[in-house]
Coordinates of C-alpha atoms and ligand atoms in Angstrom, one line a residue:
Chain A
M1 CA 32.9 15.0 3.1
D2 CA 31.1 15.1 -0.4
E3 CA 27.8 13.2 -0.9
S4 CA 28.1 10.1 -2.0
V5 CA 26.0 9.4 -5.7
I6 CA 24.4 6.2 -6.3
I7 CA 25.3 4.6 -9.5
S8 CA 23.2 1.5 -10.0
N9 CA 20.4 0.3 -7.8
A10 CA 16.9 -1.9 -8.9
F11 CA 13.5 -0.5 -9.8
H12 CA 10.4 -2.1 -9.6
H13 CA 7.4 -1.0 -10.0
A14 CA 5.0 0.8 -8.0
P15 CA 2.2 -1.7 -6.4
W16 CA -0.7 0.5 -6.4
G17 CA -2.3 3.0 -9.1
T18 CA -4.9 4.6 -10.0
P19 CA -7.4 1.9 -10.3
I20 CA -6.8 2.2 -6.1
T21 CA -7.4 5.9 -6.0
I22 CA -10.1 5.7 -7.6
Y23 CA -12.0 2.5 -5.6
F24 CA -10.9 4.7 -2.3
W25 CA -12.8 7.5 -3.5
L26 CA -15.6 5.6 -4.7
V27 CA -16.1 4.0 -1.2
G28 CA -15.6 7.0 0.2
A29 CA -18.3 8.9 -1.5
S30 CA -20.5 5.7 -1.7
A31 CA -20.3 5.8 2.8
G32 CA -21.1 9.8 2.8
S33 CA -23.8 9.7 0.7
F34 CA -25.1 6.8 2.9
V35 CA -24.7 8.6 6.2
I36 CA -27.3 11.1 4.5
S37 CA -30.2 8.4 3.3
S38 CA -29.7 6.9 7.1
F39 CA -30.6 10.3 8.0
G40 CA -34.6 10.0 7.5
W41 CA -35.2 6.5 8.2
V42 CA -32.6 5.6 11.0
F43 CA -32.4 8.6 12.7
G44 CA -35.5 9.7 12.5
I45 CA -34.8 13.4 11.1
K46 CA -38.4 13.5 9.0
R47 CA -37.0 16.2 6.7
Y48 CA -34.2 14.1 5.7
K49 CA -37.0 11.2 4.8
P50 CA -37.5 11.7 1.2
L51 CA -33.9 12.0 -0.5
A52 CA -33.4 8.5 1.6
L53 CA -33.4 6.1 -1.5
T54 CA -31.7 8.8 -4.0
A55 CA -29.2 8.9 -1.5
S56 CA -28.7 4.8 -1.1
V57 CA -29.4 4.3 -4.0
M58 CA -26.5 6.7 -5.3
A59 CA -24.3 5.2 -3.1
I60 CA -25.6 1.5 -4.7
F61 CA -24.5 2.7 -8.0
L62 CA -20.9 4.0 -6.8
L63 CA -20.3 0.7 -5.2
M64 CA -21.0 -1.7 -7.9
I65 CA -18.1 -0.1 -10.1
V66 CA -15.4 -1.4 -7.6
P67 CA -15.5 -5.0 -7.7
V68 CA -14.7 -4.2 -11.8
L69 CA -11.6 -2.2 -10.2
L70 CA -10.8 -4.5 -7.5
I71 CA -11.5 -7.6 -9.4
W72 CA -9.3 -6.4 -13.1
D73 CA -6.2 -4.9 -11.1
L74 CA -5.3 -8.7 -9.2
G75 CA -3.1 -10.1 -11.4
Q76 CA -4.7 -13.2 -11.1
P77 CA -8.5 -12.2 -11.8
W78 CA -10.3 -15.7 -11.8
R79 CA -8.7 -15.9 -8.3
F80 CA -10.5 -12.9 -6.4
F81 CA -13.1 -15.2 -4.6
Y82 CA -9.6 -16.9 -2.8
L83 CA -10.4 -13.9 -0.5
M84 CA -12.8 -14.8 1.0
L85 CA -12.3 -18.9 0.9
P86 CA -11.6 -20.8 4.1
G87 CA -8.2 -21.7 4.9
Y88 CA -6.7 -19.4 2.3
W89 CA -8.6 -16.4 4.4
H90 CA -6.1 -15.1 6.5
S91 CA -6.9 -13.2 9.6
T92 CA -4.0 -10.7 10.2
A93 CA -4.3 -9.4 7.2
P94 CA -7.1 -6.2 6.4
M95 CA -7.3 -6.6 3.2
A96 CA -8.8 -10.5 4.2
W97 CA -11.7 -8.3 6.0
G98 CA -11.8 -5.8 3.6
S99 CA -13.3 -7.9 0.5
I100 CA -16.0 -8.9 3.0
L101 CA -16.7 -5.8 3.9
I102 CA -16.9 -4.7 0.9
L103 CA -19.4 -7.6 -0.2
S104 CA -21.6 -7.3 2.8
Y105 CA -22.0 -3.4 2.5
P106 CA -23.6 -3.2 -0.8
V107 CA -25.7 -6.1 0.5
S108 CA -27.1 -4.3 3.6
M109 CA -27.9 -1.2 1.4
M110 CA -29.9 -2.5 -1.2
V111 CA -31.8 -4.8 2.1
Y112 CA -32.8 -1.3 2.9
S113 CA -33.4 0.7 0.5
V114 CA -36.1 -2.2 0.2
F115 CA -37.7 -1.6 2.8
V116 CA -37.2 2.2 2.5
I117 CA -39.7 1.4 -0.9
K118 CA -41.6 -0.1 1.4
G119 CA -42.1 2.1 3.6
N120 CA -41.8 -0.3 6.4
V121 CA -40.0 2.0 9.4
T122 CA -38.4 -0.8 12.4
W123 CA -37.0 -2.8 9.5
A124 CA -35.4 0.3 7.6
R125 CA -34.1 1.5 10.3
I126 CA -32.8 -1.9 11.6
T127 CA -31.0 -2.8 8.3
G128 CA -30.0 0.7 8.4
I129 CA -27.9 0.7 11.3
L130 CA -26.3 -2.4 10.0
A131 CA -25.4 -0.4 6.9
I132 CA -24.2 2.4 8.8
V133 CA -21.9 0.2 10.8
L134 CA -21.0 -1.4 7.5
A135 CA -20.3 1.9 5.6
L136 CA -18.4 3.0 8.0
S137 CA -15.9 0.1 8.7
T138 CA -15.6 -0.7 5.0
H139 CA -14.5 2.7 4.5
W140 CA -12.0 2.4 7.9
Y141 CA -10.9 -0.4 6.2
T142 CA -9.2 1.4 3.1
G143 CA -7.7 3.7 6.1
V144 CA -6.1 1.2 7.7
V145 CA -5.1 -1.2 4.6
M146 CA -2.5 1.1 4.3
E147 CA -1.8 2.4 7.3
L148 CA -0.2 -1.3 9.1
N149 CA 2.6 -0.5 6.8
P150 CA 5.5 0.5 9.0
G151 CA 7.5 1.5 6.1
R152 CA 5.0 3.1 4.3
F153 CA 5.6 6.5 6.2
I154 CA 2.8 9.0 5.1
N155 CA 0.6 6.2 5.6
H156 CA 2.4 5.3 9.0
T157 CA -0.2 7.1 10.8
A158 CA -3.1 6.5 13.0
L159 CA -5.1 9.5 11.7
A160 CA -5.5 7.9 8.4
P161 CA -9.4 5.8 9.1
L162 CA -10.5 9.3 10.4
L163 CA -9.0 10.9 7.0
F164 CA -10.5 8.5 4.9
L165 CA -13.9 8.9 6.7
T166 CA -13.8 12.9 6.9
G167 CA -13.0 13.0 3.7
A168 CA -16.2 10.3 2.3
F169 CA -19.0 11.9 5.0
I170 CA -17.7 15.3 2.0
S171 CA -17.4 14.3 -0.8
G172 CA -20.6 12.1 -0.4
I173 CA -22.5 14.7 0.5
G174 CA -20.9 17.3 -2.2
G175 CA -21.7 14.1 -4.8
L176 CA -25.2 13.4 -3.5
L177 CA -26.2 17.2 -3.5
L178 CA -24.8 17.1 -7.2
V179 CA -27.6 14.0 -7.8
L180 CA -29.9 16.3 -6.0
W181 CA -29.7 19.1 -8.6
V182 CA -30.1 17.1 -11.3
Q183 CA -32.7 15.2 -10.1
N184 CA -34.7 17.9 -9.1
F185 CA -35.3 18.9 -12.7
F186 CA -36.7 15.0 -13.8
R187 CA -38.8 15.3 -10.1
A188 CA -42.7 16.9 -10.1
A189 CA -43.1 20.6 -8.1
E190 CA -44.4 19.4 -4.8
K191 CA -41.6 16.7 -5.0
R192 CA -38.6 18.7 -4.7
I193 CA -36.0 19.0 -2.8
S194 CA -36.0 21.8 -1.3
W195 CA -32.9 24.2 -1.5
T196 CA -32.6 25.1 1.7
L197 CA -32.7 21.4 2.8
M198 CA -29.6 21.2 0.3
S199 CA -28.2 24.0 2.1
E200 CA -28.6 22.4 5.6
M201 CA -26.5 19.7 4.0
A202 CA -24.0 21.7 2.6
Q203 CA -23.2 23.8 5.6
Y204 CA -23.2 19.9 7.6
M205 CA -20.2 19.4 4.4
M206 CA -18.6 22.5 5.9
Y207 CA -18.2 21.6 9.2
G208 CA -16.2 17.8 7.5
I209 CA -14.4 20.5 5.8
V210 CA -12.9 22.0 9.2
F211 CA -12.2 18.9 10.9
D212 CA -10.8 17.6 7.8
I213 CA -8.0 20.6 7.9
F214 CA -7.5 20.1 11.2
L215 CA -6.7 16.1 10.0
L216 CA -4.8 17.4 7.0
W217 CA -2.5 20.3 9.4
L218 CA -2.2 17.2 11.8
E219 CA -0.5 14.8 9.2
F220 CA 1.8 17.8 7.7
M221 CA 3.2 18.3 11.4
Q222 CA 3.6 14.9 11.7
T223 CA 5.6 15.0 7.9
L224 CA 7.2 18.3 8.9
Y225 CA 9.1 17.1 11.7
G226 CA 9.3 13.3 11.5
N227 CA 12.0 10.4 10.9
E228 CA 14.0 10.0 7.6
G229 CA 11.2 8.3 5.8
E230 CA 7.9 10.7 7.1
Y231 CA 10.7 14.1 6.2
M232 CA 11.3 12.7 2.5
G233 CA 8.0 11.6 2.1
H234 CA 6.6 15.0 2.8
D235 CA 9.4 16.8 1.5
V236 CA 9.4 14.5 -2.3
V237 CA 6.5 13.7 -2.3
L238 CA 3.8 15.6 -1.0
M239 CA 5.3 19.6 -1.9
N240 CA 7.5 18.1 -4.6
L241 CA 5.7 15.2 -6.9
F242 CA 2.7 14.8 -5.4
S243 CA 1.9 18.9 -5.0
F244 CA -0.3 18.9 -7.5
P245 CA -3.2 16.9 -5.9
Y246 CA -2.0 17.4 -2.6
I247 CA -1.7 21.1 -1.8
W248 CA -4.1 22.5 -5.2
L249 CA -6.6 19.7 -5.1
E250 CA -6.9 18.8 -2.0
A251 CA -6.2 21.8 0.4
V252 CA -6.9 24.4 -2.1
I253 CA -9.7 23.3 -5.0
G254 CA -11.3 20.7 -2.2
L255 CA -10.9 22.0 1.4
F256 CA -9.8 26.4 1.2
I257 CA -12.2 27.3 -1.3
P258 CA -15.0 25.3 -0.6
L259 CA -15.1 27.2 3.3
L260 CA -14.7 29.8 2.4
L261 CA -17.8 29.9 0.4
L262 CA -19.6 27.9 2.3
V263 CA -18.9 30.4 5.6
S264 CA -19.9 33.1 3.3
P265 CA -22.9 35.6 3.7
I266 CA -23.8 33.7 -0.2
K267 CA -23.5 30.3 1.5
H268 CA -27.3 30.0 0.6
N269 CA -27.0 31.0 -3.0
K270 CA -26.8 27.6 -5.9
V271 CA -24.6 28.2 -7.3
V272 CA -22.4 28.8 -4.8
I273 CA -23.5 25.2 -3.1
L274 CA -23.3 23.6 -6.4
A275 CA -19.6 24.8 -7.0
A276 CA -18.2 24.5 -3.3
S277 CA -19.8 20.8 -4.0
A278 CA -18.0 19.5 -7.2
M279 CA -14.6 20.8 -6.2
V280 CA -15.2 19.1 -2.2
A281 CA -15.5 16.2 -4.3
F282 CA -13.1 16.3 -6.9
G283 CA -10.8 17.4 -4.5
V284 CA -11.0 14.8 -1.5
Y285 CA -10.0 12.3 -4.7
G286 CA -6.6 14.5 -4.3
M287 CA -6.2 13.0 -1.6
R288 CA -7.0 9.9 -3.0
I289 CA -3.5 10.3 -5.3
W290 CA -1.5 11.4 -3.2
W291 CA -1.8 8.6 -0.2
V292 CA -2.1 5.9 -2.0
M293 CA 0.5 6.6 -6.0
G294 CA 2.7 8.9 -3.3
G295 CA 3.4 6.8 -0.2
Q296 CA 4.7 4.2 -3.1
F297 CA 6.9 6.2 -4.5
I298 CA 9.5 6.5 -2.8
Q299 CA 9.4 2.8 -1.8
T300 CA 11.0 1.4 -5.3
F301 CA 14.3 3.2 -5.0
Y302 CA 14.8 1.8 -1.4
Chain B
M1 CA 19.3 -3.1 45.8
N2 CA 23.0 -2.9 45.8
R3 CA 25.1 -2.2 42.4
V4 CA 26.0 -6.1 42.5
R5 CA 22.7 -7.0 43.5
F6 CA 21.2 -5.2 40.2
M7 CA 23.2 -6.3 38.1
A8 CA 23.2 -9.7 39.1
E9 CA 19.3 -9.6 38.5
T10 CA 19.6 -7.5 35.6
H11 CA 21.9 -10.2 34.2
N12 CA 19.8 -12.9 35.0
N13 CA 16.6 -11.9 33.7
E14 CA 15.6 -13.5 30.6
S15 CA 15.7 -10.8 26.9
K16 CA 12.2 -9.3 27.3
H17 CA 11.9 -8.7 23.3
H18 CA 8.4 -8.2 22.3
H19 CA 7.5 -11.1 19.6
R20 CA 5.2 -9.6 17.1
D21 CA 4.0 -13.0 16.2
Y22 CA 0.9 -12.7 14.7
G23 CA -0.2 -13.2 11.3
I24 CA 3.2 -15.1 10.2
Q25 CA 2.5 -18.6 10.9
T26 CA 5.7 -20.2 12.0
P27 CA 7.4 -17.7 15.3
G28 CA 10.0 -15.6 14.9
T29 CA 13.3 -18.4 15.7
K30 CA 16.5 -16.5 15.4
G31 CA 18.4 -17.5 18.4
V32 CA 15.4 -19.9 19.3
P33 CA 17.9 -23.3 21.0
G34 CA 16.4 -26.5 19.4
T35 CA 15.3 -24.7 15.7
K36 CA 17.1 -23.8 12.6
R37 CA 17.6 -20.1 11.4
Y38 CA 18.7 -19.6 7.8
A39 CA 20.5 -16.1 7.8
M40 CA 23.4 -14.3 5.8
A41 CA 26.0 -11.7 6.1
I42 CA 27.3 -10.0 3.3
D43 CA 31.2 -8.7 3.9
L44 CA 30.6 -5.0 2.0
R45 CA 34.5 -5.4 2.0
K46 CA 35.1 -8.3 0.6
C47 CA 32.2 -7.4 -1.7
I48 CA 34.0 -6.3 -5.8
G49 CA 30.5 -5.2 -7.5
C50 CA 31.2 -8.4 -10.5
M51 CA 27.6 -8.3 -10.2
S52 CA 27.8 -12.8 -10.2
C53 CA 25.8 -13.0 -7.8
V54 CA 22.6 -11.2 -10.0
V55 CA 23.3 -13.5 -13.1
A56 CA 23.5 -16.5 -11.1
C57 CA 20.0 -15.6 -9.4
K58 CA 18.6 -14.1 -13.2
A59 CA 20.1 -18.0 -14.4
E60 CA 18.7 -19.9 -11.3
F61 CA 15.6 -18.9 -11.6
G62 CA 14.7 -17.8 -15.0
T63 CA 14.1 -13.9 -13.1
P64 CA 12.6 -11.8 -16.1
L65 CA 13.7 -8.3 -17.7
G66 CA 13.1 -4.7 -15.3
V67 CA 12.8 -7.1 -11.7
W68 CA 14.4 -8.7 -9.0
R69 CA 15.7 -10.8 -6.9
T70 CA 18.7 -9.8 -5.7
W71 CA 20.6 -7.1 -7.4
V72 CA 23.5 -4.6 -6.1
K73 CA 23.7 -1.3 -5.3
T74 CA 26.5 0.6 -5.9
A75 CA 27.7 4.3 -4.8
D76 CA 30.5 6.6 -5.8
K77 CA 32.0 8.5 -2.4
G78 CA 33.9 11.4 -2.0
A79 CA 35.7 13.7 -4.4
Y80 CA 38.7 12.9 -6.5
P81 CA 41.4 11.8 -5.7
N82 CA 39.5 10.2 -2.2
T83 CA 37.2 8.6 -4.0
T84 CA 36.0 5.0 -3.1
R85 CA 33.1 2.8 -4.4
V86 CA 30.8 1.0 -2.5
F87 CA 28.1 -2.5 -3.1
M88 CA 25.5 -3.2 -1.3
P89 CA 23.8 -6.7 -2.6
R90 CA 19.7 -5.8 -1.9
L91 CA 17.4 -9.4 -1.2
C92 CA 14.6 -9.8 1.0
N93 CA 16.0 -10.1 4.4
H94 CA 14.0 -13.0 5.3
C95 CA 12.3 -11.3 8.0
D96 CA 11.8 -13.0 11.6
Y97 CA 8.6 -11.3 11.5
P98 CA 7.5 -10.6 7.8
I99 CA 4.9 -7.4 7.4
C100 CA 4.6 -8.9 4.6
V101 CA 3.6 -12.1 5.5
R102 CA 0.9 -11.0 8.1
N103 CA -0.6 -8.5 5.3
C104 CA -0.9 -11.1 2.9
P105 CA -4.9 -12.1 2.7
T106 CA -4.4 -15.5 1.5
Q107 CA -1.3 -16.8 3.7
A108 CA 0.2 -17.1 -0.3
T109 CA 3.4 -15.6 1.4
Y110 CA 4.4 -17.0 4.5
K111 CA 7.0 -17.7 6.8
H112 CA 8.8 -21.5 6.6
E113 CA 9.8 -22.7 10.0
D114 CA 13.9 -23.0 9.2
G115 CA 13.1 -19.2 8.8
F116 CA 12.5 -18.2 4.9
V117 CA 9.8 -16.4 3.4
L118 CA 8.1 -18.0 0.4
Q119 CA 6.0 -17.4 -1.6
R120 CA 2.4 -20.0 -2.8
Y121 CA 2.5 -19.0 -6.5
N122 CA -0.8 -21.6 -6.5
R123 CA -2.2 -18.8 -3.7
C124 CA -1.3 -15.7 -4.9
I125 CA -3.5 -13.7 -6.7
G126 CA -1.1 -10.5 -7.6
C127 CA -3.0 -8.0 -5.4
R128 CA 0.7 -6.8 -4.8
T129 CA -0.7 -5.9 -0.9
C130 CA 2.6 -7.6 0.3
I131 CA 5.1 -5.3 -2.2
V132 CA 2.9 -2.1 -0.3
A133 CA 3.9 -3.9 3.1
C134 CA 7.6 -5.1 1.8
P135 CA 9.5 -2.2 3.2
Y136 CA 13.1 -3.3 1.7
N137 CA 11.4 -2.7 -2.4
A138 CA 12.3 -7.1 -2.2
R139 CA 9.5 -7.7 -3.9
H140 CA 7.9 -8.0 -7.5
L141 CA 5.0 -8.1 -9.7
V142 CA 6.3 -11.0 -12.3
P143 CA 5.5 -9.8 -16.0
E144 CA 3.4 -11.1 -18.1
K145 CA 5.9 -11.6 -20.5
R146 CA 8.8 -13.8 -19.9
T147 CA 10.9 -16.7 -21.2
D148 CA 9.6 -20.0 -19.7
G149 CA 6.3 -19.9 -20.4
N150 CA 5.5 -22.8 -17.9
L151 CA 6.4 -20.4 -15.1
P152 CA 4.5 -18.5 -12.8
T153 CA 3.4 -14.6 -14.6
L154 CA 1.3 -11.8 -12.9
V155 CA 1.7 -13.2 -9.2
V156 CA 4.6 -11.6 -6.5
D157 CA 8.0 -13.4 -7.0
K158 CA 11.2 -12.3 -4.8
C159 CA 14.0 -13.9 -2.8
T160 CA 13.4 -17.6 -1.4
F161 CA 17.0 -18.0 -0.5
C162 CA 17.1 -20.9 -2.8
I163 CA 15.4 -23.1 -0.5
H164 CA 15.5 -25.6 -3.0
R165 CA 19.1 -26.4 -2.6
V166 CA 19.6 -25.3 0.7
K167 CA 17.1 -28.8 1.3
K168 CA 19.6 -30.6 -0.7
G169 CA 22.6 -29.1 0.6
L170 CA 24.1 -27.0 -1.9
L171 CA 24.1 -23.4 -1.0
P172 CA 22.0 -20.5 -2.9
S173 CA 23.1 -19.7 -6.4
C174 CA 24.6 -16.1 -5.0
V175 CA 26.9 -17.0 -2.3
Q176 CA 28.0 -20.0 -4.9
T177 CA 29.1 -17.7 -7.4
C178 CA 30.1 -15.1 -5.2
V179 CA 34.2 -14.6 -6.5
G180 CA 34.8 -12.1 -3.1
G181 CA 33.5 -14.4 -0.6
A182 CA 31.1 -12.2 0.7
R183 CA 27.8 -13.7 0.8
I184 CA 27.8 -16.3 3.8
F185 CA 25.0 -18.3 3.7
G186 CA 23.8 -21.1 6.9
D187 CA 21.8 -21.6 9.9
M188 CA 22.7 -18.9 12.8
N189 CA 21.7 -20.8 15.5
D190 CA 23.9 -23.7 14.7
P191 CA 26.8 -22.2 17.3
E192 CA 29.0 -24.1 14.9
S193 CA 28.0 -23.0 11.8
E194 CA 30.7 -20.3 9.8
I195 CA 27.5 -17.6 9.7
A196 CA 27.3 -18.2 13.8
K197 CA 31.3 -17.6 14.0
L198 CA 31.2 -14.6 11.9
L199 CA 28.0 -13.0 13.6
A200 CA 29.0 -13.6 16.5
K201 CA 32.7 -12.0 16.2
E202 CA 32.0 -9.4 13.3
K203 CA 30.6 -6.0 14.0
V204 CA 27.3 -6.5 11.7
T205 CA 24.2 -4.4 10.9
V206 CA 20.7 -4.5 9.0
L207 CA 18.3 -2.6 7.1
K208 CA 15.7 0.0 8.6
P209 CA 16.6 -2.4 12.5
S210 CA 13.8 0.2 13.8
L211 CA 10.7 -1.6 11.7
G212 CA 11.0 -4.7 14.0
T213 CA 11.4 -6.6 10.8
E214 CA 14.3 -8.7 13.1
P215 CA 16.2 -9.3 8.9
A216 CA 18.3 -12.5 8.8
V217 CA 20.4 -10.2 5.9
F218 CA 23.4 -8.6 7.9
Y219 CA 25.8 -6.4 6.6
I220 CA 29.4 -6.2 7.3
G221 CA 30.9 -3.1 6.9
G222 CA 27.7 -1.2 5.8
D223 CA 28.6 2.4 4.8
F224 CA 25.1 5.6 5.5
E225 CA 25.9 6.8 2.6
I226 CA 24.0 3.8 0.7
M227 CA 21.9 2.3 3.3
S228 CA 20.0 5.5 3.8
E229 CA 17.1 5.7 2.4
N230 CA 17.0 9.5 1.9
K231 CA 20.0 9.3 -0.5
S232 CA 18.6 6.3 -2.7
Y233 CA 16.7 8.8 -3.7
S234 CA 18.2 12.0 -4.1
N235 CA 21.4 11.1 -4.7
R236 CA 21.3 8.8 -7.6
T237 CA 23.2 10.4 -11.0
T238 CA 20.9 12.1 -13.7
Q239 CA 22.4 8.9 -16.0
L240 CA 20.4 6.2 -13.0
K241 CA 17.3 8.4 -12.7
E242 CA 16.5 8.7 -16.4
E243 CA 17.0 4.5 -16.4
F244 CA 14.3 4.4 -14.1
N245 CA 12.0 7.0 -16.2
T246 CA 13.2 5.0 -20.0
F247 CA 11.8 2.0 -17.1
K248 CA 8.7 3.2 -16.1
R249 CA 7.7 4.8 -20.0
Q250 CA 8.4 1.8 -21.2
H251 CA 6.6 -1.2 -19.3
P252 CA 3.2 0.2 -18.4
G253 CA 0.5 -1.7 -17.7
D254 CA 2.0 -4.1 -15.0
A255 CA 0.9 -2.1 -11.5
F256 CA -0.2 1.7 -12.5
G257 CA 0.7 3.2 -10.4
D258 CA 4.2 4.9 -11.5
I259 CA 4.9 8.3 -11.7
V260 CA 7.7 10.1 -13.9
E261 CA 9.7 12.3 -12.4
G262 CA 9.5 16.1 -14.9
E263 CA 6.1 15.3 -16.1
S264 CA 2.7 16.6 -14.8
T265 CA 1.5 13.7 -11.5
M266 CA -1.4 14.1 -13.3
Y267 CA -1.2 13.0 -16.6
W268 CA 0.3 9.6 -15.1
V269 CA -2.4 9.1 -13.8
K270 CA -4.6 9.9 -16.0
K271 CA -2.4 7.2 -18.5
N272 CA -1.9 4.9 -15.2
M273 CA -6.0 4.5 -15.8
V274 CA -5.9 4.2 -19.4
D275 CA -3.9 1.4 -19.4
F276 CA -5.5 -0.4 -16.5
V277 CA -8.7 -0.2 -18.7
A278 CA -6.6 -1.5 -22.0
E279 CA -5.8 -4.4 -20.3
I280 CA -9.2 -5.5 -19.1
P281 CA -9.9 -7.4 -23.0
H282 CA -6.6 -8.9 -22.5
K283 CA -6.8 -10.3 -19.0
A284 CA -10.4 -10.8 -20.0
S285 CA -9.4 -13.0 -22.4
G286 CA -6.7 -15.1 -20.1
V287 CA -10.4 -15.9 -18.0
G288 CA -12.6 -17.0 -21.0
K289 CA -8.8 -19.2 -21.5
I290 CA -8.8 -20.7 -18.1
I291 CA -12.7 -21.4 -18.1
K292 CA -13.0 -22.9 -21.6
K293 CA -10.2 -25.1 -19.8
L294 CA -11.9 -25.6 -17.2
I295 CA -15.1 -26.9 -19.2
F296 CA -13.4 -28.5 -22.7
G297 CA -10.1 -30.2 -20.2
Ligands
SF4_401 S1 12.5 -8.1 2.9 FE1 10.2 -7.7 2.9 S2 9.7 -8.9 1.7 FE2 11.5 -10.1 2.9 S3 10.7 -11.0 4.6 FE3 10.8 -8.8 4.8 S4 9.4 -7.9 4.5 FE4 9.1 -10.1 3.2
SF4_402 S1 0.0 -10.3 -3.9 FE1 0.4 -12.3 -3.8 S2 1.3 -13.0 -2.3 FE2 1.2 -11.0 -1.9 S3 0.0 -10.1 -0.3 FE3 -1.5 -10.9 -2.0 S4 -2.1 -12.5 -2.3 FE4 -0.7 -12.6 -1.1

């Protein structure tokens, strides 16, 4: 029997696009950067204290861009406060939780930063713990918001939050290393962040990359061996239309090359660390693209 | 346990259906005594693909260009001389367990006690989460330009099963217009209704039953070739593919997520962002107008 051909159908726009991909990247990099900030004041690793403020300010700054993206992406921007209005708020909708997290997370980071500036160890620790929980939750939510849609096949996986959190961790460190490098030019010689410390952070990033590759491999197998929709996501979206962000940007540029660099004998070299950082930060954005836009590409045909 | 007792016990057991009532305001009512459950059966053997239903729906709601509450999907099967053309009218399934409803952050979309899944435009913020959630492509963002300026724009819309007509004892517009009598509408919980009798008698199927949405749109004589998700994408004619691409190129600025096949994905990622930024002042002027209206009346 010959296969049928579809000669008429309706097409509707893919609902979420580039602004959402950038937002997912920003929240992730912010959370990752904040995790590093907390090393010194929350987990008591003294050598990380000098960079705590830079890391948390970077985390706050990245998050400040988020409302612009999210609110202007709405069809009705001036109604954004409905997301938190009693009587409107919908407890089963991940986005309703997300909007509360996105508001409370930067506030908690700001309070933490104030105590860091004041040098108040106890309160910096307490507010730091709260902020780190909120940082992880905010990024956990970005994974969940698409995971809880059984019809979005490549997103409907319990790996989603883990993929996001791991991406957050590595892109946060990558971004922070670049910022610290630039900042070092402006710091007094005795206050500069040492390359030993930065290279240690790069090694944490390397462990994150290994875990991310493992998660990506799991997702790859699930779609390859998956049901009709999952396989279609694999074949049409990941291997074909979105192969640049998926294979090249995320896997090759964002994970494999930096991994090779960071396990090589020249792993402590400044240029190597900075190049790996830039590639990781950029590569994680590739994941945000295929995850958001690729996941919705097929739906517009059904 | 002997076979007779086993049969008796399994037969007497209450059905172990696993309900997914969380977040949908009104529990599923399919087959629940004392409740109404409006549903539609589409007899594909009778559909002639005249598209009257599509036109009637557009006329009823002034649905803007490029978006649909109902449409008719068409496929050609076989090779000459053994060919046939199959049709499949599509619309919101008014699911008993709608994913769109439980994911809407402002409860703008909700489930009516008689089974309709409806939209409250005044609550909708246009976040499009419900479009992401719906597995059936049944929802759309209303474009900003529509003929009747008094009707809502930039909120999400979908088929309402014509609740405004049904509550007045009329049939939905598409059903009323259907020349082939292919669309049958009514309360499937009422054993005397035409649809209940039809559903009891005919072999029916629903779209993507494995997703647990329990659709209330049933198809009689459905064809795998046209119901398959994979084939909807991969078996499109070149002309249809180009139509979609033209649509994407000519309607920027609605959702910033479209990718044109055959063109660089990264170009489209960038273009969507440019469109988004270009929209900001425009949307800001909309906000300005509302503030002005609030202050000066
Ligand atoms: S078909 Fe889609 S829009 Fe309609 S009720 Fe089901 S999930 Fe919601
Ligand atoms: S677009 Fe409107 S109806 Fe859809 S989820 Fe957002 S607020 Fe709810």
